[in-house]
mmCIF file of C-alpha atoms in Angstrom:
data_model
loop_
_atom_site.group_PDB
_atom_site.id
_atom_site.type_symbol
_atom_site.label_atom_id
_atom_site.label_comp_id
_atom_site.label_asym_id
_atom_site.label_seq_id
_atom_site.Cartn_x
_atom_site.Cartn_y
_atom_site.Cartn_z
ATOM 1 C CA MET A 1 -13.301 36.786 19.753
ATOM 2 C CA ILE A 2 -15.915 39.194 18.356
ATOM 3 C CA ARG A 3 -14.748 40.929 15.180
ATOM 4 C CA LEU A 4 -16.055 44.410 14.429
ATOM 5 C CA TYR A 5 -14.987 44.201 10.785
ATOM 6 C CA PRO A 6 -15.150 41.595 8.042
ATOM 7 C CA ARG A 7 -11.735 39.987 7.775
ATOM 8 C CA GLU A 8 -11.051 41.189 4.225
ATOM 9 C CA GLN A 9 -11.908 44.806 5.143
ATOM 10 C CA MET A 10 -9.953 45.081 8.386
ATOM 11 C CA LYS A 11 -6.954 46.851 6.874
ATOM 12 C CA SER A 12 -9.054 49.118 4.656
ATOM 13 C CA TYR A 13 -11.403 50.458 7.298
ATOM 14 C CA LEU A 14 -10.269 50.178 10.877
ATOM 15 C CA PHE A 15 -7.843 53.085 11.320
ATOM 16 C CA VAL A 16 -9.676 55.391 8.914
ATOM 17 C CA ASP A 17 -12.961 54.814 10.713
ATOM 18 C CA ILE A 18 -11.422 55.440 14.118
ATOM 19 C CA PHE A 19 -10.152 58.770 12.800
ATOM 20 C CA VAL A 20 -13.452 59.756 11.079
ATOM 21 C CA PHE A 21 -15.761 58.723 13.917
ATOM 22 C CA THR A 22 -13.567 60.525 16.435
ATOM 23 C CA PHE A 23 -14.026 63.793 14.524
ATOM 24 C CA LEU A 24 -17.726 63.088 13.980
ATOM 25 C CA PHE A 25 -18.234 62.526 17.697
ATOM 26 C CA PHE A 26 -16.315 65.701 18.502
ATOM 27 C CA ASN A 27 -18.330 67.811 16.034
ATOM 28 C CA LEU A 28 -21.662 66.426 17.202
ATOM 29 C CA LEU A 29 -20.814 67.413 20.742
ATOM 30 C CA THR A 30 -19.215 70.822 20.118
ATOM 31 C CA LEU A 31 -21.150 72.434 17.249
ATOM 32 C CA GLU A 32 -23.393 75.202 18.541
ATOM 33 C CA SER A 33 -27.032 74.178 18.532
ATOM 34 C CA GLU A 34 -30.066 73.935 20.808
ATOM 35 C CA VAL A 35 -30.197 70.168 20.289
ATOM 36 C CA PRO A 36 -29.770 68.462 23.683
ATOM 37 C CA LEU A 37 -26.695 66.389 24.378
ATOM 38 C CA LEU A 38 -28.672 63.172 24.809
ATOM 39 C CA LEU A 39 -30.179 63.484 21.331
ATOM 40 C CA ARG A 40 -26.718 64.132 19.875
ATOM 41 C CA LEU A 41 -25.361 61.019 21.545
ATOM 42 C CA PHE A 42 -28.336 59.024 20.276
ATOM 43 C CA CYS A 43 -27.682 60.230 16.705
ATOM 44 C CA PHE A 44 -24.047 59.233 16.963
ATOM 45 C CA ALA A 45 -24.870 55.747 18.299
ATOM 46 C CA ALA A 46 -27.581 55.197 15.671
ATOM 47 C CA ILE A 47 -25.263 56.319 12.836
ATOM 48 C CA LEU A 48 -22.529 54.020 14.134
ATOM 49 C CA ALA A 49 -24.950 51.067 14.306
ATOM 50 C CA ALA A 50 -26.310 51.732 10.795
ATOM 51 C CA TYR A 51 -22.769 51.985 9.441
ATOM 52 C CA TYR A 52 -21.705 48.625 10.838
ATOM 53 C CA VAL A 53 -24.836 46.925 9.540
ATOM 54 C CA ALA A 54 -24.067 48.345 6.058
ATOM 55 C CA LEU A 55 -20.446 47.229 6.428
ATOM 56 C CA TRP A 56 -21.269 43.621 7.321
ATOM 57 C CA TRP A 57 -24.245 42.873 5.081
ATOM 58 C CA LYS A 58 -24.584 43.549 1.372
ATOM 59 C CA ASP A 59 -28.185 42.447 0.836
ATOM 60 C CA TRP A 60 -31.473 44.244 1.638
ATOM 61 C CA ARG A 61 -30.086 45.011 5.094
ATOM 62 C CA PHE A 62 -27.419 47.152 3.467
ATOM 63 C CA VAL A 63 -30.109 49.187 1.704
ATOM 64 C CA ALA A 64 -32.075 49.633 4.925
ATOM 65 C CA ALA A 65 -28.996 50.524 6.999
ATOM 66 C CA SER A 66 -27.678 52.890 4.326
ATOM 67 C CA ALA A 67 -31.038 54.671 4.113
ATOM 68 C CA ALA A 68 -31.265 54.919 7.904
ATOM 69 C CA GLY A 69 -27.720 56.236 8.314
ATOM 70 C CA ILE A 70 -28.055 58.846 5.560
ATOM 71 C CA CYS A 71 -31.411 60.013 6.978
ATOM 72 C CA LEU A 72 -29.816 60.369 10.420
ATOM 73 C CA PHE A 73 -27.037 62.505 8.931
ATOM 74 C CA ALA A 74 -29.622 64.664 7.155
ATOM 75 C CA PHE A 75 -31.580 65.016 10.411
ATOM 76 C CA ALA A 76 -28.423 66.044 12.291
ATOM 77 C CA ALA A 77 -27.434 68.466 9.509
ATOM 78 C CA ILE A 78 -30.848 70.151 9.696
ATOM 79 C CA LEU A 79 -30.873 70.451 13.479
ATOM 80 C CA ILE A 80 -27.168 71.130 14.119
ATOM 81 C CA ASP A 81 -25.056 72.177 11.107
ATOM 82 C CA HIS A 82 -24.768 71.619 7.361
ATOM 83 C CA SER A 83 -21.127 70.622 7.748
ATOM 84 C CA LEU A 84 -22.190 67.205 9.033
ATOM 85 C CA LEU A 85 -23.115 66.321 5.440
ATOM 86 C CA ILE A 86 -19.392 65.952 4.745
ATOM 87 C CA TYR A 87 -19.362 62.794 6.865
ATOM 88 C CA LEU A 88 -21.659 61.094 4.359
ATOM 89 C CA PHE A 89 -18.388 59.866 2.840
ATOM 90 C CA LEU A 90 -18.749 57.020 5.345
ATOM 91 C CA PHE A 91 -21.769 55.611 3.524
ATOM 92 C CA SER A 92 -20.474 56.692 0.130
ATOM 93 C CA ASP A 93 -17.350 54.595 0.630
ATOM 94 C CA VAL A 94 -19.118 51.510 1.941
ATOM 95 C CA SER A 95 -21.591 51.682 -0.974
ATOM 96 C CA GLY A 96 -18.764 50.904 -3.342
ATOM 97 C CA ARG A 97 -18.407 47.460 -1.733
ATOM 98 C CA VAL A 98 -21.854 46.141 -2.704
ATOM 99 C CA ARG A 99 -22.104 43.580 -5.492
ATOM 100 C CA PHE A 100 -25.332 44.649 -7.144
ATOM 101 C CA TRP A 101 -25.756 47.845 -9.116
ATOM 102 C CA PRO A 102 -29.369 48.457 -7.910
ATOM 103 C CA TYR A 103 -28.154 48.679 -4.295
ATOM 104 C CA LEU A 104 -25.398 51.065 -5.330
ATOM 105 C CA CYS A 105 -27.835 53.233 -7.281
ATOM 106 C CA LEU A 106 -30.245 53.361 -4.339
ATOM 107 C CA SER A 107 -27.432 54.443 -2.030
ATOM 108 C CA MET A 108 -26.418 57.227 -4.452
ATOM 109 C CA LEU A 109 -30.059 58.309 -4.661
ATOM 110 C CA PHE A 110 -30.225 58.511 -0.852
ATOM 111 C CA LEU A 111 -27.063 60.668 -0.830
ATOM 112 C CA ALA A 112 -28.394 63.138 -3.385
ATOM 113 C CA SER A 113 -31.801 63.243 -1.678
ATOM 114 C CA SER A 114 -30.215 64.062 1.678
ATOM 115 C CA TYR A 115 -28.677 67.256 0.269
ATOM 116 C CA LEU A 116 -31.937 68.252 -1.356
ATOM 117 C CA ALA A 117 -33.870 67.591 1.848
ATOM 118 C CA VAL A 118 -31.435 69.488 4.106
ATOM 119 C CA PHE A 119 -31.329 72.613 1.959
ATOM 120 C CA THR A 120 -35.067 72.500 1.265
ATOM 121 C CA VAL A 121 -35.803 72.537 4.993
ATOM 122 C CA THR A 122 -33.114 75.052 6.000
ATOM 123 C CA THR A 123 -33.193 77.509 3.066
ATOM 124 C CA GLY A 124 -36.364 76.706 1.163
ATOM 125 C CA LYS A 125 -34.297 76.256 -2.010
ATOM 126 C CA PRO A 126 -33.482 72.576 -2.776
ATOM 127 C CA LEU A 127 -30.672 73.396 -5.199
ATOM 128 C CA SER A 128 -29.093 76.220 -3.289
ATOM 129 C CA PHE A 129 -26.221 73.941 -2.213
ATOM 130 C CA LEU A 130 -24.972 73.983 -5.827
ATOM 131 C CA THR A 131 -23.516 77.437 -5.248
ATOM 132 C CA THR A 132 -21.841 76.431 -1.984
ATOM 133 C CA VAL A 133 -18.809 74.367 -1.030
ATOM 134 C CA TYR A 134 -21.112 71.380 -0.514
ATOM 135 C CA ALA A 135 -21.612 70.862 -4.262
ATOM 136 C CA PRO A 136 -18.145 69.358 -4.867
ATOM 137 C CA PHE A 137 -18.549 67.238 -1.733
ATOM 138 C CA LEU A 138 -21.750 65.729 -3.132
ATOM 139 C CA PHE A 139 -20.066 65.145 -6.481
ATOM 140 C CA LEU A 140 -17.188 63.314 -4.796
ATOM 141 C CA GLN A 141 -19.575 61.302 -2.638
ATOM 142 C CA LEU A 142 -21.459 60.176 -5.750
ATOM 143 C CA ILE A 143 -18.369 59.345 -7.781
ATOM 144 C CA LEU A 144 -16.507 57.550 -4.974
ATOM 145 C CA PRO A 145 -18.624 54.355 -4.827
ATOM 146 C CA VAL A 146 -18.485 53.959 -8.615
ATOM 147 C CA THR A 147 -14.698 54.379 -8.534
ATOM 148 C CA ILE A 148 -14.315 51.869 -5.706
ATOM 149 C CA ARG A 149 -16.522 49.373 -7.524
ATOM 150 C CA TYR A 150 -14.435 49.566 -10.691
ATOM 151 C CA MET A 151 -11.203 49.318 -8.700
ATOM 152 C CA LYS A 152 -12.488 46.170 -6.983
ATOM 153 C CA ARG A 153 -13.517 44.816 -10.373
ATOM 154 C CA ALA A 154 -10.035 45.517 -11.746
ATOM 155 C CA HIS A 155 -8.426 43.767 -8.777
ATOM 156 C CA SER A 156 -10.769 40.824 -9.235
ATOM 157 C CA LEU A 157 -9.836 40.587 -12.915
ATOM 158 C CA GLU A 158 -6.143 40.722 -11.991
ATOM 159 C CA ARG A 159 -6.634 37.832 -9.575
ATOM 160 C CA ASP A 160 -8.564 35.884 -12.207
ATOM 161 C CA LEU A 161 -5.823 36.600 -14.740
ATOM 162 C CA ALA A 162 -3.134 35.456 -12.321
ATOM 163 C CA SER A 163 -5.121 32.288 -11.623
ATOM 164 C CA ALA A 164 -5.614 31.666 -15.345
ATOM 165 C CA GLN A 165 -1.907 32.200 -16.001
ATOM 166 C CA SER A 166 -1.069 29.743 -13.236
ATOM 167 C CA GLU A 167 -3.407 27.153 -14.756
ATOM 168 C CA LEU A 168 -1.969 27.767 -18.236
ATOM 169 C CA ALA A 169 1.540 27.290 -16.864
ATOM 170 C CA ALA A 170 0.470 23.977 -15.339
ATOM 171 C CA PHE A 171 -1.153 22.922 -18.616
ATOM 172 C CA ALA A 172 1.968 23.965 -20.528
ATOM 173 C CA LYS A 173 4.147 21.833 -18.252
ATOM 174 C CA GLU A 174 1.810 18.883 -18.690
ATOM 175 C CA GLU A 175 1.795 19.332 -22.466
ATOM 176 C CA GLU A 176 5.583 19.565 -22.485
ATOM 177 C CA ARG A 177 5.798 16.307 -20.542
ATOM 178 C CA ASN A 178 3.419 14.711 -23.027
ATOM 179 C CA ARG A 179 5.453 16.059 -25.937
ATOM 180 C CA ILE A 180 8.700 14.686 -24.525
ATOM 181 C CA ALA A 181 7.091 11.302 -23.854
ATOM 182 C CA ARG A 182 5.604 11.222 -27.367
ATOM 183 C CA ASP A 183 8.847 12.296 -29.055
ATOM 184 C CA LEU A 184 10.931 9.840 -27.050
ATOM 185 C CA HIS A 185 8.526 7.086 -28.064
ATOM 186 C CA ASP A 186 8.676 8.037 -31.741
ATOM 187 C CA THR A 187 12.399 8.816 -31.903
ATOM 188 C CA LEU A 188 13.905 6.124 -29.688
ATOM 189 C CA GLY A 189 11.391 3.551 -30.884
ATOM 190 C CA HIS A 190 12.891 3.807 -34.339
ATOM 191 C CA THR A 191 16.464 3.841 -33.042
ATOM 192 C CA LEU A 192 15.983 0.847 -30.745
ATOM 193 C CA ALA A 193 14.251 -1.064 -33.522
ATOM 194 C CA VAL A 194 17.294 -0.533 -35.752
ATOM 195 C CA ILE A 195 19.661 -1.617 -32.933
ATOM 196 C CA LYS A 196 17.557 -4.718 -32.241
ATOM 197 C CA PHE A 197 17.402 -5.722 -35.886
ATOM 198 C CA LYS A 198 21.111 -5.221 -36.593
ATOM 199 C CA SER A 199 22.101 -6.993 -33.371
ATOM 200 C CA GLU A 200 20.003 -10.024 -34.336
ATOM 201 C CA LEU A 201 21.491 -9.944 -37.825
ATOM 202 C CA ALA A 202 25.036 -9.747 -36.437
ATOM 203 C CA ILE A 203 24.383 -12.770 -34.210
ATOM 204 C CA ARG A 204 23.233 -14.797 -37.215
ATOM 205 C CA LEU A 205 26.256 -13.707 -39.261
ATOM 206 C CA ALA A 206 28.849 -14.081 -36.491
ATOM 207 C CA ASP A 207 29.899 -17.668 -37.375
ATOM 208 C CA SER A 208 29.494 -17.751 -41.132
ATOM 209 C CA HIS A 209 30.282 -14.144 -42.091
ATOM 210 C CA PRO A 210 32.306 -12.515 -39.282
ATOM 211 C CA VAL A 211 33.291 -9.503 -41.400
ATOM 212 C CA ALA A 212 29.660 -8.708 -42.179
ATOM 213 C CA ALA A 213 28.745 -9.277 -38.532
ATOM 214 C CA LYS A 214 31.451 -6.823 -37.481
ATOM 215 C CA ARG A 215 30.105 -4.269 -39.939
ATOM 216 C CA GLU A 216 26.596 -4.649 -38.538
ATOM 217 C CA MET A 217 27.874 -4.198 -34.974
ATOM 218 C CA GLU A 218 29.714 -1.053 -36.026
ATOM 219 C CA ASP A 219 26.372 0.243 -37.310
ATOM 220 C CA VAL A 220 24.819 -0.675 -33.954
ATOM 221 C CA LEU A 221 27.524 1.292 -32.159
ATOM 222 C CA ASP A 222 26.960 4.361 -34.357
ATOM 223 C CA THR A 223 23.208 4.118 -33.838
ATOM 224 C CA ALA A 224 23.628 3.840 -30.063
ATOM 225 C CA ARG A 225 25.825 6.921 -30.044
ATOM 226 C CA SER A 226 23.176 8.892 -31.912
ATOM 227 C CA ALA A 227 20.517 7.817 -29.408
ATOM 228 C CA ALA A 228 21.948 10.061 -26.648
ATOM 229 C CA LYS A 229 21.948 12.992 -29.063
ATOM 230 C CA GLN A 230 18.345 12.285 -29.977
ATOM 231 C CA VAL A 231 17.337 12.298 -26.317
ATOM 232 C CA ARG A 232 19.008 15.688 -25.777
ATOM 233 C CA GLU A 233 17.264 17.102 -28.835
ATOM 234 C CA VAL A 234 13.871 15.849 -27.664
ATOM 235 C CA VAL A 235 14.289 17.239 -24.154
ATOM 236 C CA SER A 236 15.663 20.606 -25.328
ATOM 237 C CA GLY A 237 12.935 21.162 -27.873
ATOM 238 C CA LEU A 238 11.401 19.957 -31.097
ATOM 239 C CA LYS A 239 13.962 20.106 -33.904
ATOM 240 C CA HIS A 240 13.279 20.260 -37.623
ATOM 241 C CA ILE A 241 13.010 16.722 -38.982
ATOM 242 C CA GLU A 242 12.919 16.269 -42.761
ATOM 243 C CA ILE A 243 10.893 13.666 -44.610
ATOM 244 C CA LYS A 244 13.582 12.414 -47.000
ATOM 245 C CA PRO A 245 16.062 11.424 -44.247
ATOM 246 C CA GLU A 246 13.215 9.500 -42.597
ATOM 247 C CA ILE A 247 12.726 7.613 -45.845
ATOM 248 C CA ASP A 248 16.436 6.765 -45.863
ATOM 249 C CA HIS A 249 16.189 5.579 -42.251
ATOM 250 C CA ALA A 250 13.233 3.382 -43.202
ATOM 251 C CA LYS A 251 15.209 1.816 -46.041
ATOM 252 C CA THR A 252 17.956 1.017 -43.533
ATOM 253 C CA LEU A 253 15.427 -0.409 -41.112
ATOM 254 C CA PHE A 254 13.934 -2.867 -43.611
ATOM 255 C CA LYS A 255 17.215 -3.701 -45.333
ATOM 256 C CA GLY A 256 18.098 -7.372 -44.935
ATOM 257 C CA THR A 257 14.681 -8.361 -43.637
ATOM 258 C CA PHE A 258 12.053 -10.503 -45.331
ATOM 259 C CA THR A 259 9.937 -7.360 -45.794
ATOM 260 C CA THR A 260 10.153 -5.499 -49.090
ATOM 261 C CA PHE A 261 10.010 -1.735 -48.608
ATOM 262 C CA SER A 262 9.180 0.562 -51.539
ATOM 263 C CA VAL A 263 8.577 4.289 -51.994
ATOM 264 C CA ARG A 264 6.456 5.997 -54.671
ATOM 265 C CA GLY A 265 5.958 9.679 -55.431
ATOM 266 C CA GLU A 266 8.930 10.897 -53.413
ATOM 267 C CA GLU A 267 9.536 13.589 -56.006
ATOM 268 C CA GLN A 268 6.048 15.017 -55.349
ATOM 269 C CA ILE A 269 6.910 16.106 -51.817
ATOM 270 C CA PRO A 270 6.542 19.931 -51.849
ATOM 271 C CA THR A 271 8.387 22.477 -49.750
ATOM 272 C CA LEU A 272 6.717 22.514 -46.350
ATOM 273 C CA THR A 273 7.168 24.656 -43.276
ATOM 274 C CA GLU A 274 9.510 23.210 -40.669
ATOM 275 C CA VAL A 275 6.702 22.456 -38.229
ATOM 276 C CA VAL A 276 4.496 20.728 -40.822
ATOM 277 C CA GLU A 277 7.373 18.689 -42.279
ATOM 278 C CA THR A 278 8.493 17.660 -38.790
ATOM 279 C CA MET A 279 5.017 16.432 -37.859
ATOM 280 C CA VAL A 280 4.676 14.487 -41.117
ATOM 281 C CA ALA A 281 8.165 12.979 -40.767
ATOM 282 C CA LEU A 282 7.528 11.864 -37.183
ATOM 283 C CA SER A 283 4.179 10.349 -38.156
ATOM 284 C CA ILE A 284 5.809 8.437 -41.031
ATOM 285 C CA ARG A 285 8.485 7.222 -38.623
ATOM 286 C CA GLU A 286 5.844 6.037 -36.159
ATOM 287 C CA ALA A 287 3.866 4.213 -38.847
ATOM 288 C CA LEU A 288 6.893 2.485 -40.382
ATOM 289 C CA VAL A 289 8.345 1.419 -37.029
ATOM 290 C CA ASN A 290 4.968 -0.112 -36.154
ATOM 291 C CA CYS A 291 4.987 -1.929 -39.498
ATOM 292 C CA TYR A 292 8.433 -3.326 -38.743
ATOM 293 C CA LYS A 293 7.613 -4.338 -35.172
ATOM 294 C CA HIS A 294 4.073 -5.645 -35.481
ATOM 295 C CA SER A 295 2.773 -6.191 -38.999
ATOM 296 C CA ARG A 296 4.763 -9.310 -40.018
ATOM 297 C CA ALA A 297 4.227 -8.034 -43.554
ATOM 298 C CA ASP A 298 5.901 -9.222 -46.746
ATOM 299 C CA ARG A 299 5.543 -5.825 -48.348
ATOM 300 C CA VAL A 300 5.415 -2.240 -47.026
ATOM 301 C CA GLU A 301 4.771 0.671 -49.359
ATOM 302 C CA LEU A 302 5.129 4.402 -48.728
ATOM 303 C CA ALA A 303 3.408 6.561 -51.351
ATOM 304 C CA PHE A 304 3.107 10.345 -51.730
ATOM 305 C CA SER A 305 0.714 12.411 -53.786
ATOM 306 C CA HIS A 306 0.407 16.181 -53.967
ATOM 307 C CA THR A 307 -2.531 18.316 -55.023
ATOM 308 C CA GLU A 308 -2.897 22.077 -55.028
ATOM 309 C CA ARG A 309 -4.227 22.036 -51.479
ATOM 310 C CA GLU A 310 -2.615 19.160 -49.638
ATOM 311 C CA LEU A 311 0.095 16.545 -49.409
ATOM 312 C CA VAL A 312 -1.198 13.009 -48.936
ATOM 313 C CA CYS A 313 0.956 10.175 -47.647
ATOM 314 C CA HIS A 314 -0.155 6.513 -47.683
ATOM 315 C CA ILE A 315 1.650 3.852 -45.617
ATOM 316 C CA HIS A 316 0.351 0.386 -46.506
ATOM 317 C CA ASP A 317 1.431 -3.084 -45.404
ATOM 318 C CA ASP A 318 0.032 -6.527 -46.228
ATOM 319 C CA GLY A 319 0.512 -7.830 -42.695
ATOM 320 C CA VAL A 320 -1.768 -9.240 -40.031
ATOM 321 C CA GLY A 321 -3.586 -5.973 -39.290
ATOM 322 C CA ILE A 322 -4.135 -4.070 -36.075
ATOM 323 C CA GLY A 323 -7.110 -6.227 -35.183
ATOM 324 C CA SER A 324 -4.958 -9.319 -34.674
ATOM 325 C CA PRO A 325 -5.058 -10.642 -31.080
ATOM 326 C CA ASP A 326 -1.267 -10.827 -31.162
ATOM 327 C CA ILE A 327 -1.002 -7.060 -31.607
ATOM 328 C CA LYS A 328 -0.831 -4.893 -28.493
ATOM 329 C CA LYS A 329 -2.434 -1.532 -29.237
ATOM 330 C CA GLY A 330 -0.298 1.393 -28.096
ATOM 331 C CA ASP A 331 -0.576 5.123 -28.539
ATOM 332 C CA GLY A 332 0.924 5.181 -32.059
ATOM 333 C CA ILE A 333 -2.306 6.019 -33.891
ATOM 334 C CA ALA A 334 -3.282 8.546 -31.229
ATOM 335 C CA SER A 335 0.153 10.150 -31.508
ATOM 336 C CA MET A 336 -0.110 10.472 -35.296
ATOM 337 C CA LYS A 337 -3.615 11.912 -35.057
ATOM 338 C CA GLU A 338 -2.467 14.467 -32.495
ATOM 339 C CA ARG A 339 0.468 15.546 -34.657
ATOM 340 C CA MET A 340 -1.730 15.961 -37.713
ATOM 341 C CA ARG A 341 -4.298 17.894 -35.710
ATOM 342 C CA LEU A 342 -1.633 20.348 -34.558
ATOM 343 C CA VAL A 343 -0.854 21.310 -38.180
ATOM 344 C CA GLY A 344 -4.432 21.276 -39.436
ATOM 345 C CA GLY A 345 -4.161 17.858 -41.098
ATOM 346 C CA THR A 346 -5.809 14.470 -40.705
ATOM 347 C CA CYS A 347 -4.742 10.918 -39.936
ATOM 348 C CA LEU A 348 -6.958 8.040 -41.080
ATOM 349 C CA TRP A 349 -6.284 4.327 -40.802
ATOM 350 C CA GLU A 350 -7.875 1.172 -42.059
ATOM 351 C CA SER A 351 -6.983 -2.316 -40.936
ATOM 352 C CA GLY A 352 -8.174 -5.770 -41.906
ATOM 353 C CA SER A 353 -7.110 -9.185 -43.050
ATOM 354 C CA SER A 354 -5.333 -7.679 -46.058
ATOM 355 C CA GLY A 355 -3.151 -5.416 -43.913
ATOM 356 C CA THR A 356 -3.173 -1.873 -42.633
ATOM 357 C CA THR A 357 -3.235 1.490 -44.395
ATOM 358 C CA VAL A 358 -2.441 4.778 -42.699
ATOM 359 C CA THR A 359 -3.289 7.971 -44.611
ATOM 360 C CA LEU A 360 -1.747 11.274 -43.596
ATOM 361 C CA ALA A 361 -2.934 14.537 -45.166
ATOM 362 C CA VAL A 362 -1.663 18.041 -44.453
ATOM 363 C CA PRO A 363 -2.506 21.373 -46.120
ATOM 364 C CA THR A 364 0.216 22.941 -48.264
#
C-alpha cells in the first residue's frame, strides 16, 4: 500500500491538509483573474507535489521543494490575488519539522522574500504589505516553524526523560536486590555462624555437661528466632546498626573457642550518623565473621583510633591469610569496600603468612 504521509505525521497532517488544499483548489479556480484555467490547475498540482516532497524529505530536497512551492505561491499571488499568500502556512508548518537550523532559516527567508517580491511587482513598494492585513500573517508564518521546532524538542526531551526514569527505576531495583543479597550475607552469615558454633559446642557438652549443653541450645533457639526478624529488617529496609552491639556479638561469637578476641580503643568511637555507623558496623561484622570462619587464628584484635577527621578501625588476625589455598574467596572484601565507598570512606586489606589486617576509615 502506497502511503501519502510519513507514518509519524499521519495524524498531524492528513485531515488538516485535506481541508486546506480543498480551499486552496477552490480559490485558485474561483478568484477573478485573466489567468487561464489550465495554468491554475498546473500551479495547484505543482504546489501539491512540492509540498509532499518537503513533507517526506528533510535534506537538500526539502530546501529545493520548499523554495519551489513558495515561489509558485508568489507567482500565483502576483497573477491572481494577494490572498493566496495566506496559504504559505502549508510550508511554514512543514518547515518546523526539519532537523537542521540552516534549512529552517532558508525556509523562513523564502517566506519573507515571497512577500517582498509579490508587493514589489504589484505595488512597486516592497514593504507596503506592512500596513495591510498580510503583515500579521507573515509574522505568524515566520514564528510558527520556530514554535513547532521547540515543541518537538520539548516532546523529545520528555521522551528521553521518561526513558531515563525507566532506566533509573531498573537500576534502582537491581541495586535493591544487590543490597538485600549483601545484607542477608552479612547479617545471616553472622547469625548462622553463631548457631553453628553453639550447636557444635552443645554436642561436645551433651554427655559430660548436660546443663551447659542445654544452656547453649537455648542460646541457639534464641538466635534462630532472631534470624527471621533480621530477614524482615533486611527486606524492609536498612536499619540503624550500632557498632558497640556488634562488638558484643563478636565477643559472643568467639567465646569458648580457641581464638582470643580483644578490643582496643572502644572508648574512642565518636558519635556518627546512622548511615555511617551502620556501614562501619556491618563491615566489622563481615570482617569478624570471616575471621571466625576462615582464618584459623589464635588471636583476633579489633582496634579503634579517632583523629579530628576520621575514625579508623583495624581488624587483625594471626591466621593463615587470604592467600591460603584452603580459603575460598567470596565477596566479603568487595562488600566492605562498597559500604565504605557509599559513606566516603576506604577499606584496605593486607594478607600474608602472619595473618590478615583489614583497615576501615570513615570521615567524621
